[in-house]
mmCIF file of C-alpha atoms and ligand atoms in Angstrom:
data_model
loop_
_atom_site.group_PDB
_atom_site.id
_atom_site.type_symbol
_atom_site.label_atom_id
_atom_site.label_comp_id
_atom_site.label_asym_id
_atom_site.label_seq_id
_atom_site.Cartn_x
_atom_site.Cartn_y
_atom_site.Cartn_z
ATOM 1 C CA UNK A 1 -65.535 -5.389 -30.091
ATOM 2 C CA UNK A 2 -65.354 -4.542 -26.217
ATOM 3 C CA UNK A 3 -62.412 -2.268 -25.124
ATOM 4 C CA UNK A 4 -62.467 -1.593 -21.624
ATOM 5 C CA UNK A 5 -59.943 1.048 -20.476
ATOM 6 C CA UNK A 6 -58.179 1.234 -17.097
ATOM 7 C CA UNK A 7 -55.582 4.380 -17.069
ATOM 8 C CA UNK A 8 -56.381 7.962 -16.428
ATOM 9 C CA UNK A 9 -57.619 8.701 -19.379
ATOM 10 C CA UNK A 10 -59.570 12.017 -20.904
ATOM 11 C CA UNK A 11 -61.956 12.379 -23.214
ATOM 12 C CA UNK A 12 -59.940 13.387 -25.504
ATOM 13 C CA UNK A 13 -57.546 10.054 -25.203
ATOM 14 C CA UNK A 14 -60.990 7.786 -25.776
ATOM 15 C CA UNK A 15 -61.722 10.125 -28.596
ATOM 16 C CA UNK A 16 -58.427 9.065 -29.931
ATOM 17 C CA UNK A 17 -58.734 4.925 -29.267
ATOM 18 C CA UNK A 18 -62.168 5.529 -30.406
ATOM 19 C CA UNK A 19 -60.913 6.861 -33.825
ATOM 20 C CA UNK A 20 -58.067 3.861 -34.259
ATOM 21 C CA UNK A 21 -61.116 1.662 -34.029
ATOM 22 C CA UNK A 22 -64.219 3.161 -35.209
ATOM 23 C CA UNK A 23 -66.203 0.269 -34.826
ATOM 24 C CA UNK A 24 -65.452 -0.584 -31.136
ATOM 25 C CA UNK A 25 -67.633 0.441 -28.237
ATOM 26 C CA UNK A 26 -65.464 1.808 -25.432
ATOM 27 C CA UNK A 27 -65.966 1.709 -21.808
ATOM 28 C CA UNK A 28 -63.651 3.526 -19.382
ATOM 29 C CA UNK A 29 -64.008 1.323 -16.251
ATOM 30 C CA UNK A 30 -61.316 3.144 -14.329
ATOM 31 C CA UNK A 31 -60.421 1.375 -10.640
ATOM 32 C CA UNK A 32 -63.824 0.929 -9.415
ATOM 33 C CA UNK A 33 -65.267 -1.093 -11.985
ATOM 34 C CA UNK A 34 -62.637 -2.770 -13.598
ATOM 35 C CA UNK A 35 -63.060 -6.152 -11.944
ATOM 36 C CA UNK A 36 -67.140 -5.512 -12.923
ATOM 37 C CA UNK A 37 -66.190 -4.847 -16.331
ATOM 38 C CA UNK A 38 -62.818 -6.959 -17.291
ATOM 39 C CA UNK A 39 -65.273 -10.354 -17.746
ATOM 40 C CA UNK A 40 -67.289 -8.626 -20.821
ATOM 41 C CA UNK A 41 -64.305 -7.431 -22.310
ATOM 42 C CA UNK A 42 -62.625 -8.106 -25.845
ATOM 43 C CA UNK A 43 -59.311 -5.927 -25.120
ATOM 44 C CA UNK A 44 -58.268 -4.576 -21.550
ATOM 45 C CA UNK A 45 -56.022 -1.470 -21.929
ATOM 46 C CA UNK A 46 -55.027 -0.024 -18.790
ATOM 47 C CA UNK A 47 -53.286 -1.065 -15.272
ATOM 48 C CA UNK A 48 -55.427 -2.606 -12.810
ATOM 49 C CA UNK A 49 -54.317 -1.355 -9.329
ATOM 50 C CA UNK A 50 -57.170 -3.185 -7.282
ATOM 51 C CA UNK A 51 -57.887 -7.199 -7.390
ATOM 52 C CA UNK A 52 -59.211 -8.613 -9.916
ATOM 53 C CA UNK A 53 -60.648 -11.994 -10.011
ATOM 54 C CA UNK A 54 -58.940 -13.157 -12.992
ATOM 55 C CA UNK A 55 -59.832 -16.915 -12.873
ATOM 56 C CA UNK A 56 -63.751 -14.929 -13.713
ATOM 57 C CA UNK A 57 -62.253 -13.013 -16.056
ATOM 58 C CA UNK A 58 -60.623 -16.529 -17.883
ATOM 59 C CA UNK A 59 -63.647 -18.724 -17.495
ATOM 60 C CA UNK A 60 -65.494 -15.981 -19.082
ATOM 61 C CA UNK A 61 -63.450 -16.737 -22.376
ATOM 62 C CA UNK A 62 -63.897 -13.462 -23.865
ATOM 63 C CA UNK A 63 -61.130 -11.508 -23.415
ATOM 64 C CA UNK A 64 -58.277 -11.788 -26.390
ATOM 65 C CA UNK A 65 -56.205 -9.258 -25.670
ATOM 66 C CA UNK A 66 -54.374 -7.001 -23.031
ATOM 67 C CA UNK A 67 -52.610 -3.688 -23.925
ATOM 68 C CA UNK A 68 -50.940 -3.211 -19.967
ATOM 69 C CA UNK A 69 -50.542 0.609 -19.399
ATOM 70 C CA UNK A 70 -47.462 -0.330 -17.214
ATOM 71 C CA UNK A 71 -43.992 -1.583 -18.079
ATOM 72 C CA UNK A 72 -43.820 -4.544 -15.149
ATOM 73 C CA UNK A 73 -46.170 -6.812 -16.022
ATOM 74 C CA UNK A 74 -46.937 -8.466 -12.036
ATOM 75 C CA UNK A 75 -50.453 -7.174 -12.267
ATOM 76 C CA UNK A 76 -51.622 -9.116 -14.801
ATOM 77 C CA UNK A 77 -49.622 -11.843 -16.143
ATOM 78 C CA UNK A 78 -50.728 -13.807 -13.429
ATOM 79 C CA UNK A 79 -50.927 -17.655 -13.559
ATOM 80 C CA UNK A 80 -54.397 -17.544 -14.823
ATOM 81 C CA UNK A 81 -53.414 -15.888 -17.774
ATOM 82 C CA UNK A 82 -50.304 -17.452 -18.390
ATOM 83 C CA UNK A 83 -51.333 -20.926 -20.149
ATOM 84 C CA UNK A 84 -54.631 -19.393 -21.970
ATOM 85 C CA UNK A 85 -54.461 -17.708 -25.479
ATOM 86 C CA UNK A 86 -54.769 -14.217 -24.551
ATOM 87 C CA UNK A 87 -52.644 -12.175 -25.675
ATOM 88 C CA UNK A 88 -50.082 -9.933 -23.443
ATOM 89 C CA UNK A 89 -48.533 -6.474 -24.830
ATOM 90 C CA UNK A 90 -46.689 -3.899 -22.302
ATOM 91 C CA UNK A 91 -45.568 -0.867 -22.157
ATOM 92 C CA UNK A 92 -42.149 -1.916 -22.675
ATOM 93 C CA UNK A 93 -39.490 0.887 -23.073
ATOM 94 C CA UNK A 94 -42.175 3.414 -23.033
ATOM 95 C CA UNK A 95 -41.302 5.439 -19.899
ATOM 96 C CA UNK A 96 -37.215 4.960 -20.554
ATOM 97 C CA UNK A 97 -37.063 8.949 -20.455
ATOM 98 C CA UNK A 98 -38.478 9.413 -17.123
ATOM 99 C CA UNK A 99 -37.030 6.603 -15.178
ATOM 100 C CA UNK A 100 -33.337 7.167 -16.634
ATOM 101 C CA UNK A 101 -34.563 11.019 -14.842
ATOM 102 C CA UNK A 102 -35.462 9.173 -11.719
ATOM 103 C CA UNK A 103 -32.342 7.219 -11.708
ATOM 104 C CA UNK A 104 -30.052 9.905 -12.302
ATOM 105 C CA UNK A 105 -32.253 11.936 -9.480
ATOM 106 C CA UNK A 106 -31.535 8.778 -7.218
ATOM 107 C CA UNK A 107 -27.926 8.295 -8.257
ATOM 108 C CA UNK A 108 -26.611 11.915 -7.706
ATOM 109 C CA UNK A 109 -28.400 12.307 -4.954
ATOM 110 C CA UNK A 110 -26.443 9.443 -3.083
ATOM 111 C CA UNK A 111 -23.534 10.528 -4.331
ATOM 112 C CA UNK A 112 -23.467 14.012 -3.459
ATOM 113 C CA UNK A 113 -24.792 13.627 -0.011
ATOM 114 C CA UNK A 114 -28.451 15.305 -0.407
ATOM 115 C CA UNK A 115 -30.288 13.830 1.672
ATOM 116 C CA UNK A 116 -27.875 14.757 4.887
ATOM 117 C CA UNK A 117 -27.942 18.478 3.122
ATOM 118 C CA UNK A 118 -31.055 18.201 2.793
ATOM 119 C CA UNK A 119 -31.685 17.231 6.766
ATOM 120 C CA UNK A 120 -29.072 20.030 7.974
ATOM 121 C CA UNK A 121 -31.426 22.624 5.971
ATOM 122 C CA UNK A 122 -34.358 21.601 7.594
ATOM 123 C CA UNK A 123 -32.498 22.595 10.639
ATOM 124 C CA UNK A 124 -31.245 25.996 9.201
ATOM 125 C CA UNK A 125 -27.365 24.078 9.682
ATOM 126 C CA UNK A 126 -24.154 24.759 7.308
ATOM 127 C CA UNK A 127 -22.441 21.692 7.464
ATOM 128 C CA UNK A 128 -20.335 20.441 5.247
ATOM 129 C CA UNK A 129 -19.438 16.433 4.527
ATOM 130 C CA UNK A 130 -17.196 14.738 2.010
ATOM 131 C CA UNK A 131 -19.054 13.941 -1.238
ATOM 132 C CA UNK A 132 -18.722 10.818 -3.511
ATOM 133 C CA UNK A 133 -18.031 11.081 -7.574
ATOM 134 C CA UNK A 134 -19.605 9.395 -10.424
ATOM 135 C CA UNK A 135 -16.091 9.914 -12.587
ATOM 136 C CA UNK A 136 -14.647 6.945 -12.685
ATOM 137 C CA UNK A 137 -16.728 4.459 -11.223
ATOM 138 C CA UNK A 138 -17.977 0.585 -12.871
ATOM 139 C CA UNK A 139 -21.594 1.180 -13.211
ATOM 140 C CA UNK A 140 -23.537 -2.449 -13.551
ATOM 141 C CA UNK A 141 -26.914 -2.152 -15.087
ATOM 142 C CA UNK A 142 -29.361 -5.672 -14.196
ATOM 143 C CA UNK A 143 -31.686 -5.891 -17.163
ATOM 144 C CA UNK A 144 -30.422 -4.056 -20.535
ATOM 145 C CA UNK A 145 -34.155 -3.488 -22.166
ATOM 146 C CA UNK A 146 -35.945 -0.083 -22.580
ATOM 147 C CA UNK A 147 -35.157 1.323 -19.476
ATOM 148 C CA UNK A 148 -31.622 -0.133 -19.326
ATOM 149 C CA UNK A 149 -30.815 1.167 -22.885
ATOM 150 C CA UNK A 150 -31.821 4.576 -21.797
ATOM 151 C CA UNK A 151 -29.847 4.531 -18.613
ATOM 152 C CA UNK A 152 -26.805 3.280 -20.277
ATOM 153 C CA UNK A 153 -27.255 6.172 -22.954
ATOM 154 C CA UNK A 154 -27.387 9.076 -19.922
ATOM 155 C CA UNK A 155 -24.134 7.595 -18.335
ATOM 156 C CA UNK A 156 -22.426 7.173 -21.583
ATOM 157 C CA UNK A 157 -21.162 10.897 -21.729
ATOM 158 C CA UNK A 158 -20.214 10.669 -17.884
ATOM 159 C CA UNK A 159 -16.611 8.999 -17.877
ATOM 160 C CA UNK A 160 -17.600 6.102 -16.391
ATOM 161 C CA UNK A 161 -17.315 1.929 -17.502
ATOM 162 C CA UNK A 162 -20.782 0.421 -18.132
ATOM 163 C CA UNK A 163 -21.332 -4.001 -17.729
ATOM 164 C CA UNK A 164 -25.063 -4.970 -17.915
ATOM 165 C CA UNK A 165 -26.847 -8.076 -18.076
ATOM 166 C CA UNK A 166 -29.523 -9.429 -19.680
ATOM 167 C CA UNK A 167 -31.798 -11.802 -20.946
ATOM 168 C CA UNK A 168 -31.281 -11.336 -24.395
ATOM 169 C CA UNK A 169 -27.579 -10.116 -24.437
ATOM 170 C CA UNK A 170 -28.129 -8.603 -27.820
ATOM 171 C CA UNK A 171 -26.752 -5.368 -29.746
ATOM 172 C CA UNK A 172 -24.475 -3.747 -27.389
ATOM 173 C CA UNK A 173 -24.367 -0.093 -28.085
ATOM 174 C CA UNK A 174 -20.190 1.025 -28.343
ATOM 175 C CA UNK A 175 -20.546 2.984 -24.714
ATOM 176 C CA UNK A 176 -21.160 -0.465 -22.863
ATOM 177 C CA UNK A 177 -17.887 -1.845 -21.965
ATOM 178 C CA UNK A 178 -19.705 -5.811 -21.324
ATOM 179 C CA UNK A 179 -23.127 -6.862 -22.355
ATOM 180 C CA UNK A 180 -23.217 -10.476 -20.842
ATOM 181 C CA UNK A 181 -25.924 -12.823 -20.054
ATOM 182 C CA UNK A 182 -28.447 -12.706 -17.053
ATOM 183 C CA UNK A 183 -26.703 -15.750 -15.720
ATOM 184 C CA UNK A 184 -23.004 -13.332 -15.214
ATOM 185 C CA UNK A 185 -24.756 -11.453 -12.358
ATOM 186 C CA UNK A 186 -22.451 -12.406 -9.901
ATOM 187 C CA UNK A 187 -19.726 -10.600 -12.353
ATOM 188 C CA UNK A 188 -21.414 -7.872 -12.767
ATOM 189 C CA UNK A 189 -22.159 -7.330 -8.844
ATOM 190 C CA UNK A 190 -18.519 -8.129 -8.282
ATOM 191 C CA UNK A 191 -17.180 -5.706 -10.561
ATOM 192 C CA UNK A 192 -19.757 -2.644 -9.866
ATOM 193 C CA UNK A 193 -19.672 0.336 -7.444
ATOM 194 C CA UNK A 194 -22.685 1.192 -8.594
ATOM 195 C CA UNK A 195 -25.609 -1.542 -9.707
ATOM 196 C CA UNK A 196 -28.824 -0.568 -11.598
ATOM 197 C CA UNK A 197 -31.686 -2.810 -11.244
ATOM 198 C CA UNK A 198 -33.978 -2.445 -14.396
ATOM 199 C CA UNK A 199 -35.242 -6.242 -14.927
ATOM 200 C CA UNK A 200 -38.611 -7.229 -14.738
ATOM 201 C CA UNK A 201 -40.056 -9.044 -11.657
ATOM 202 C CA UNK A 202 -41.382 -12.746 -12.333
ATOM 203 C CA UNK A 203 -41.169 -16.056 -10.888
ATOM 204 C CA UNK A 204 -37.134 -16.364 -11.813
ATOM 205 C CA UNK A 205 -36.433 -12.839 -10.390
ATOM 206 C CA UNK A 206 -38.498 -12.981 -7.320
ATOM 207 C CA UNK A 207 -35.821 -12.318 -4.606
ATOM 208 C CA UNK A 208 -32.838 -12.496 -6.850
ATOM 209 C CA UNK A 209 -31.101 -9.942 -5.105
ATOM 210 C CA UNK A 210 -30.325 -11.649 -1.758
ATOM 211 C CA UNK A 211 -27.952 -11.544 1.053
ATOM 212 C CA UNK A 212 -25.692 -13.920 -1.247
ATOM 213 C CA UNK A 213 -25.793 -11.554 -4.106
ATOM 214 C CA UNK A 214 -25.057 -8.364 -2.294
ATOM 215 C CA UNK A 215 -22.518 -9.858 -0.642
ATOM 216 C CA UNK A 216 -20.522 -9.950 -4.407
ATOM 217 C CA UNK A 217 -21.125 -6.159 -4.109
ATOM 218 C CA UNK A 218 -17.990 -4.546 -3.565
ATOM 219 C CA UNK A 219 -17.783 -2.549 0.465
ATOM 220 C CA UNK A 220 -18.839 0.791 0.212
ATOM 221 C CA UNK A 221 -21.050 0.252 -3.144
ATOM 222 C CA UNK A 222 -24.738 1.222 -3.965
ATOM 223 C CA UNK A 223 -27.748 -0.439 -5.216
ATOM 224 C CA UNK A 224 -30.406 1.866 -7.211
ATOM 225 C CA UNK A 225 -33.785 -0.264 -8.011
ATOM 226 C CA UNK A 226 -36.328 1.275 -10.624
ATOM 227 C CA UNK A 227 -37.608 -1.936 -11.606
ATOM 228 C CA UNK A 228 -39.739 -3.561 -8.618
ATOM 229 C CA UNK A 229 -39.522 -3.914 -5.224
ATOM 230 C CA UNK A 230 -39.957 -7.509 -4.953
ATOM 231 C CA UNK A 231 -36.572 -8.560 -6.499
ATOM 232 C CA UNK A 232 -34.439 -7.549 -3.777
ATOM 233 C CA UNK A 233 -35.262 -8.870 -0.490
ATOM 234 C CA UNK A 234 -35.072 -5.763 1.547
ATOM 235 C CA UNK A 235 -34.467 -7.562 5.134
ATOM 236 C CA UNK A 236 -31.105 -8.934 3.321
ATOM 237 C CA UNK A 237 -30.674 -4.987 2.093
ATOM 238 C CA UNK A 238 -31.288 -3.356 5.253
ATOM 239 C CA UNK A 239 -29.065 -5.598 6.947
ATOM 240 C CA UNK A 240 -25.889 -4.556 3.885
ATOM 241 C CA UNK A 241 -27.066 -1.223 4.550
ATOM 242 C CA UNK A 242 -26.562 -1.182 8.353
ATOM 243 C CA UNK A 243 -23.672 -3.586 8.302
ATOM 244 C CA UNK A 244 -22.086 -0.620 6.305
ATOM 245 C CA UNK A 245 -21.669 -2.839 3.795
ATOM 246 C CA UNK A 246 -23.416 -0.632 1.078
ATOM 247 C CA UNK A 247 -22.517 2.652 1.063
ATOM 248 C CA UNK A 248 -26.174 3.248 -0.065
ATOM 249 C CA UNK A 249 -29.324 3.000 -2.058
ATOM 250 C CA UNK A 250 -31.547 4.373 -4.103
ATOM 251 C CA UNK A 251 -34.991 2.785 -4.011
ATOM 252 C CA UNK A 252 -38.223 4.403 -6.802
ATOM 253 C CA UNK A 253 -39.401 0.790 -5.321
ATOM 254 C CA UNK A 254 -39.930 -1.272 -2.286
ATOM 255 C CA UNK A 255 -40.867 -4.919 -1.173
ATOM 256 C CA UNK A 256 -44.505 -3.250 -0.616
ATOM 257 C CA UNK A 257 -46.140 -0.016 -1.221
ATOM 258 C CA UNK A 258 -46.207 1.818 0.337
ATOM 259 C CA UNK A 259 -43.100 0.995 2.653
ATOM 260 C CA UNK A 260 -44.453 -0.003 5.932
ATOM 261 C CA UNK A 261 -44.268 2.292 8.864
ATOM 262 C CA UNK A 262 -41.728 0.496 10.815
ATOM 263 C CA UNK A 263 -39.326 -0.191 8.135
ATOM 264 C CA UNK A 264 -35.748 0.669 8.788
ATOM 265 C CA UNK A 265 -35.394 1.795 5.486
ATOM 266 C CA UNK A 266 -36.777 5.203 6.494
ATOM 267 C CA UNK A 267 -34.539 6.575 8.824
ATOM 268 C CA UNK A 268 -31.102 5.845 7.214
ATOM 269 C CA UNK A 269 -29.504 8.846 5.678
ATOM 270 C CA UNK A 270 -27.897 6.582 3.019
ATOM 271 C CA UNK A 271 -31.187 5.965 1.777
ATOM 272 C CA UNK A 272 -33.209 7.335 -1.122
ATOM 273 C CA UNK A 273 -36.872 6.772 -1.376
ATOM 274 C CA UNK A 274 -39.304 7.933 -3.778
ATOM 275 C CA UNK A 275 -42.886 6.442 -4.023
ATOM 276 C CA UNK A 276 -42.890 4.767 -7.167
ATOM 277 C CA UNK A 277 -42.908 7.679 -9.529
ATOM 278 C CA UNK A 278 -40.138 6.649 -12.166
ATOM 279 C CA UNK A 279 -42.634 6.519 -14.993
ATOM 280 C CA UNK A 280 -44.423 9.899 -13.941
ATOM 281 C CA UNK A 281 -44.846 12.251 -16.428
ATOM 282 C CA UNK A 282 -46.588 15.130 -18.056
ATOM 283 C CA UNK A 283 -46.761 13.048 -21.500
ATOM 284 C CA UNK A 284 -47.131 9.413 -19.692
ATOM 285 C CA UNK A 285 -51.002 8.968 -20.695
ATOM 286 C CA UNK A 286 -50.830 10.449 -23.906
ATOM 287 C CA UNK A 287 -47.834 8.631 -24.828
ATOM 288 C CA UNK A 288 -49.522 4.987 -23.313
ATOM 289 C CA UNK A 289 -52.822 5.999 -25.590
ATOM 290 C CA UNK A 290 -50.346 6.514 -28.608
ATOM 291 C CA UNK A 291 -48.904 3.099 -28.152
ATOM 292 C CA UNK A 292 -51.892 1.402 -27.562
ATOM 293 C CA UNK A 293 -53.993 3.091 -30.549
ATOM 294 C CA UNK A 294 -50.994 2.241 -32.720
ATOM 295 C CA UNK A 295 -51.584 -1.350 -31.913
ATOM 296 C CA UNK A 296 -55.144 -1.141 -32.078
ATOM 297 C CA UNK A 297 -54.530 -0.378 -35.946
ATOM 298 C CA UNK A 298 -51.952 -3.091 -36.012
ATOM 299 C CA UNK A 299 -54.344 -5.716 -34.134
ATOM 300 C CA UNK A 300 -57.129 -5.065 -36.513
ATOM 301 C CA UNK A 301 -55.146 -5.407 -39.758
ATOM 302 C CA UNK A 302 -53.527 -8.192 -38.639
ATOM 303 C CA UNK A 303 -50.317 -7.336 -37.902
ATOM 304 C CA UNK A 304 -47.619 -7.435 -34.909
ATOM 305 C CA UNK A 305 -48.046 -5.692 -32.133
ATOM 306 C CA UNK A 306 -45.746 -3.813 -30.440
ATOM 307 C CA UNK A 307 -43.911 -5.437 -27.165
ATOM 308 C CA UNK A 308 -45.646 -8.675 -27.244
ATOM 309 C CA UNK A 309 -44.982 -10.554 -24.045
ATOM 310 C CA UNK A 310 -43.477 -13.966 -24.365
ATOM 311 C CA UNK A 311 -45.900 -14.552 -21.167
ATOM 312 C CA UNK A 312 -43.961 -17.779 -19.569
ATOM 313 C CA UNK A 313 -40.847 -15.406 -19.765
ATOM 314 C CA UNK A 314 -42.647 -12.140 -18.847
ATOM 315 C CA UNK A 315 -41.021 -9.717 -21.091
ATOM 316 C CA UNK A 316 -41.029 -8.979 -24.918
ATOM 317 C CA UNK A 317 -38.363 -9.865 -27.297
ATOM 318 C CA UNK A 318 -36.015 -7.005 -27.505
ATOM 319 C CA UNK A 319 -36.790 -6.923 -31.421
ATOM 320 C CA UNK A 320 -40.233 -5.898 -30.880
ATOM 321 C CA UNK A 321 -39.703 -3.723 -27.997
ATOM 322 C CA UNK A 322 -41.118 -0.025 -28.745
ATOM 323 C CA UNK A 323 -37.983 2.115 -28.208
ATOM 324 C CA UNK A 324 -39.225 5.093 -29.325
ATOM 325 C CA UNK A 325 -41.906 8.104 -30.075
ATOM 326 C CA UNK A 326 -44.364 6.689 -32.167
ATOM 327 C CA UNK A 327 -44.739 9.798 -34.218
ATOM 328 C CA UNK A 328 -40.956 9.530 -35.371
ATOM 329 C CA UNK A 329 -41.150 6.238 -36.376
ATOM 330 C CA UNK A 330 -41.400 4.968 -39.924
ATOM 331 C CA UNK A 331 -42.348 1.276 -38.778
ATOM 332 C CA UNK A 332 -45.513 3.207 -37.199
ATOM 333 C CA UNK A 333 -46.634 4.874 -40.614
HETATM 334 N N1 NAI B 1 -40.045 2.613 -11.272
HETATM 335 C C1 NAI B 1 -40.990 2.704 -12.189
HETATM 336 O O1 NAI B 1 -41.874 3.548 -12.120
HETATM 337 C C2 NAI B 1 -40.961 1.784 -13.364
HETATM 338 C C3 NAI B 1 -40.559 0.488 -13.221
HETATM 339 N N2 NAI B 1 -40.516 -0.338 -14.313
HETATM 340 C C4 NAI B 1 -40.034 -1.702 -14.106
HETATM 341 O O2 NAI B 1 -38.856 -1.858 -14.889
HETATM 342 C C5 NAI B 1 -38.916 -3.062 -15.616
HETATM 343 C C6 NAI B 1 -38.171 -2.884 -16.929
HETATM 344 O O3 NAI B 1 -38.875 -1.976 -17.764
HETATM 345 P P1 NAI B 1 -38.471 -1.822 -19.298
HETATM 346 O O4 NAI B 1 -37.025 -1.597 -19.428
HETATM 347 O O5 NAI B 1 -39.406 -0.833 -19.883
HETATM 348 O O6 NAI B 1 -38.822 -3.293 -19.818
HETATM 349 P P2 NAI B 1 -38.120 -4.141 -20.975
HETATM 350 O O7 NAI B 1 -38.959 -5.351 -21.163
HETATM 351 O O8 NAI B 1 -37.844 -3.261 -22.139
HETATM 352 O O9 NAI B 1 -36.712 -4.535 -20.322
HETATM 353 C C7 NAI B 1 -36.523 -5.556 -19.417
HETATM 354 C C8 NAI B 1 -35.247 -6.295 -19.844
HETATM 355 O O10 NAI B 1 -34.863 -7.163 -18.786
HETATM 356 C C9 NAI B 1 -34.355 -8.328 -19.383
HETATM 357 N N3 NAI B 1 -34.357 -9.400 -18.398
HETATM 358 C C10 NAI B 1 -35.330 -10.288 -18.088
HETATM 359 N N4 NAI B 1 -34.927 -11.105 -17.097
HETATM 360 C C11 NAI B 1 -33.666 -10.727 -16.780
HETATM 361 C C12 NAI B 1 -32.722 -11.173 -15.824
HETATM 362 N N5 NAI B 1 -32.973 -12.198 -15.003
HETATM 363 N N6 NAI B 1 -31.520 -10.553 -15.765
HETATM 364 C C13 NAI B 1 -31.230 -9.523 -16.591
HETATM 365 N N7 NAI B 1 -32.103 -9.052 -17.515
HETATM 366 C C14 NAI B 1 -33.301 -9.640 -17.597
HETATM 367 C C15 NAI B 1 -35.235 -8.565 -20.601
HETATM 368 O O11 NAI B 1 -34.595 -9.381 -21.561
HETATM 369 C C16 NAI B 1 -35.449 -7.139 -21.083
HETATM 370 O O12 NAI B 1 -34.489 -6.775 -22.061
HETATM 371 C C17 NAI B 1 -40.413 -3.351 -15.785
HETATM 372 O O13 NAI B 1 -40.657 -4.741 -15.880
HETATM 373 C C18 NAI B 1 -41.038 -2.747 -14.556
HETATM 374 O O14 NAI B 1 -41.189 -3.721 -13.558
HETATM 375 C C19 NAI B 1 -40.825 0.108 -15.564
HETATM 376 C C20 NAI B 1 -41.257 1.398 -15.758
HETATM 377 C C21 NAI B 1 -41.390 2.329 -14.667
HETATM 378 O O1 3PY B 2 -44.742 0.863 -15.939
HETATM 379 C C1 3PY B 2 -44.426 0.331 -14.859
HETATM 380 O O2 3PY B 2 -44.097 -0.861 -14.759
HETATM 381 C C2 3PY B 2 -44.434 1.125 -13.648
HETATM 382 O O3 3PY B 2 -43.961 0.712 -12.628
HETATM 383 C C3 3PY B 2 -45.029 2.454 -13.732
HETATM 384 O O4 3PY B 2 -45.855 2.730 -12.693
#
C-alpha cells in the first residue's frame, strides 16, 4: 500500500501514519510533486494546492482512497472523481474551533467599528463613531454542519436568536431558535441582521448568494463568509455593499485568492478581509494526522471511516461527521 501525503507534515506526523499502518510505504510528495506522485498512489492524504491532472490520476486506476486535509472539498472532488469508486473522506468539522474564532474575530470587528479605529490609529487620530451591538440581533447561519454547530454554540451564550439552514436539518441543539431546510434560505436571509455562510461550495451552491438573495437581506445587515468564496458572487456583493444596502461584511474568503488588486472590496471600511486563515492553527496538522491515522486503522480493519463524502452531494452525512477530539472519543478507541 502507497500513501502519498500532501500537508505540512513533520517527521514526526509520518512517524505517526507510519505506525497506524505499519505495512505501508509512505511518500511525502508535498506541492511539488504531488501531481508526479498522485498516479502511483493507493491513498492521497493531504490538500493539493497546485493542478493536478486528475483524469491521469483516474485512468491510472490505482488510487482507492482520499483522506482531504481540508474541510471544502473543490480541490478534489472534481468531475473526474465523482462517478469512479474512489473513495472521498474530509476534514469535516475538524477546524470548527478556529473558524467559529475567525468568525467571531470577523463579526465583532464589524460591529464595533475596528477597522475605522483601526485606520484613525494609523494616523495617530482619537475619533470616536457610533458602534453596532450583537445583543439582540437574528443571527442566520447557511450550512448547520461542523463549523455551523460550533458557531451556533459561541453565540448561544450571547442573547441573541439563532435560524440556520441546512442540508440535513437534523438535531437542533435547544439554543437554535429554527433549524429549517437548505431550500428556506430566502427565510432565513429575510429574517437575519446578521447571516453566516458555512456551506460547502459545489455545483448547487456555486453563486447561490446573488443579487436576488441579498436583496432578502434586511437594509443595514451583514454577510460573514468562512465557507468559500465562490458562493457569493462578489460583483452582486460589492454592489449591496456600496448601494449601502449591507451595512457590512466579513469575508475569511473571496471569489479568488488572493483578491485581485483592483477589487473594490479593499478599500471599503465596512469590509473585513482576512486571507483565508479560518482553519489556521497551532494544532491544525497534528489534529488532520490524528483524523487521518484514525481512519487509516478504520480503513484497514474494515470499518467506516470518518466523514465519508456522499461525492454527488459533496459533503458527509451529518451522522458520520467527526465533531470532536479524537482522543476524547470512545467511538475512536
Ligand atoms: N475559511 C476557512 O478556512 C475554512 C472554510 N471551510 C469551508 O466551510 C465549509 C463547511 O465546513 P464544515 O462545517 O467543516 O463542513 P460540514 O460538512 O461539517 O458542514 C457543511 C454543512 O453544510 C450543509 N449543506 C450542504 N449544502 C447546503 C446548502 N445548500 N444549504 C445549507 N446547508 C448546506 C451540509 O449538510 C453540512 O451539514 C467547507 O466545505 C469549506 O468549504 C472549512 C474549514 C475552514
Ligand atoms: O479546510 C478547508 O476547507 C479550508 O478552507 C482550510 O484551508
Amino acid at each position: 500500500m502507497r500513501i502519498v501525503l500532501c500537508y505540512p507534515v513533520e517527521p514526526h506526523h509520518i512517524d505517526q501514519i507510519q505506525a497506524a499502518a505499519p505495512d505501508a510505504e509512505i511518500v511525502d510528495a508535498g506541492q511539488e510533486r504531488i501531481d508526479e506522485e498522485l498516479p502511483n498512489a493507493d491513498i492521497f492524504i493531504g490538500h493539493a494546492k497546485v493542478p493536478v491532472d486528475w483524469k491521469r490520476v483516474v485512468d491510472a486506476g490505482r488510487l482507492k482512497w482520499i483522506q482531504s486535509s481540508a474541510a471544502g472539498l473543490d480541490h478534489c472532488l472534481v468531475p473526474e472523481v465523482i462517478p469512479t469508486d474512489i473513495v472521498v473522506t474530509s476534514a469535516a468539522g475538524l477546524f470548527a474551533p478556529q473558524v467559529t474564532e475567525q468568525t467571531f474575530a470577523l463579526l465583532y470587528g464589524l460591529l464595533r467599528r475596528i477597522p475605522t479605529f483601526f485606520r484613525a490609529q494609523a494616523k495617530r487620530e482619537f475619533i470616536r463613531r457610533p458602534t453596532d451591538d450583537l445583543r439582540g440581533k437574528t443571527v442566520g447561519i447557511v450550512g448547520f454542519g461542523g463549523n455551523g454547530r460550533a458557531i451556533a454554540k459561541g453565540l448561544a451564550p450571547m442573547d441573541v436568536r439563532i435560524l440556520a439552514t441546512d442540508y440535513y436539518p437534523v438535531d437542533a441543539p435547544s439554543y437554535v431558535d429554527a433549524l429549517w431546510s437548505a431550500d428556506r434560505l430566502p427565510d432565513l436571509l429575510a429574517a437575519s441582521d446578521i447571516v453566516i455562510l458555512a456551506l460547502p461550495l459545489n455545483s448547487s451552491t456555486l453563486g447561490l448568494i446573488n443579487r436576488e438573495m441579498l436583496a432578502l437581506m434586511p437594509k443595514d445587515s451583514y454577510l460573514i463568509n468562512v465557507a468559500r468564496g465562490q458562493v457569493v458572487v462578489e460583483a452582486d456583493l460589492v454592489q449591496a455593499l456600496q448601494s449601502g444596502h449591507l451595512q457590512g461584511a466579513g469575508l475569511d474568503v473571496t471569489e479568488r485568492e488572493p483578491l485581485p488588486e483592483q477589487s473594490p472590496l479593499w478599500e471599503m471600511p465596512q469590509v473585513m478581509i482576512t486571507p483565508h486563515v479560518g482553519a489556521q492553527s497551532a494544532r491544525r496538522v497534528s489534529d488532520s494526522t490524528d483524523l487521518a491515522c484514525e481512519n487509516l486503522r478504520r480503513y484497514q480493519n474494515g470499518r467506516p471511516l470518518w466523514n465519508r463524502v456522499d461525492k454527488t452531494l459533496g459533503f458527509a452525512h451529518p451522522n458520520g461527521v467527526f465533531r470532536g477530539n479524537i482522543a476524547d472519543d470512545p467511538a475512536c478507541s
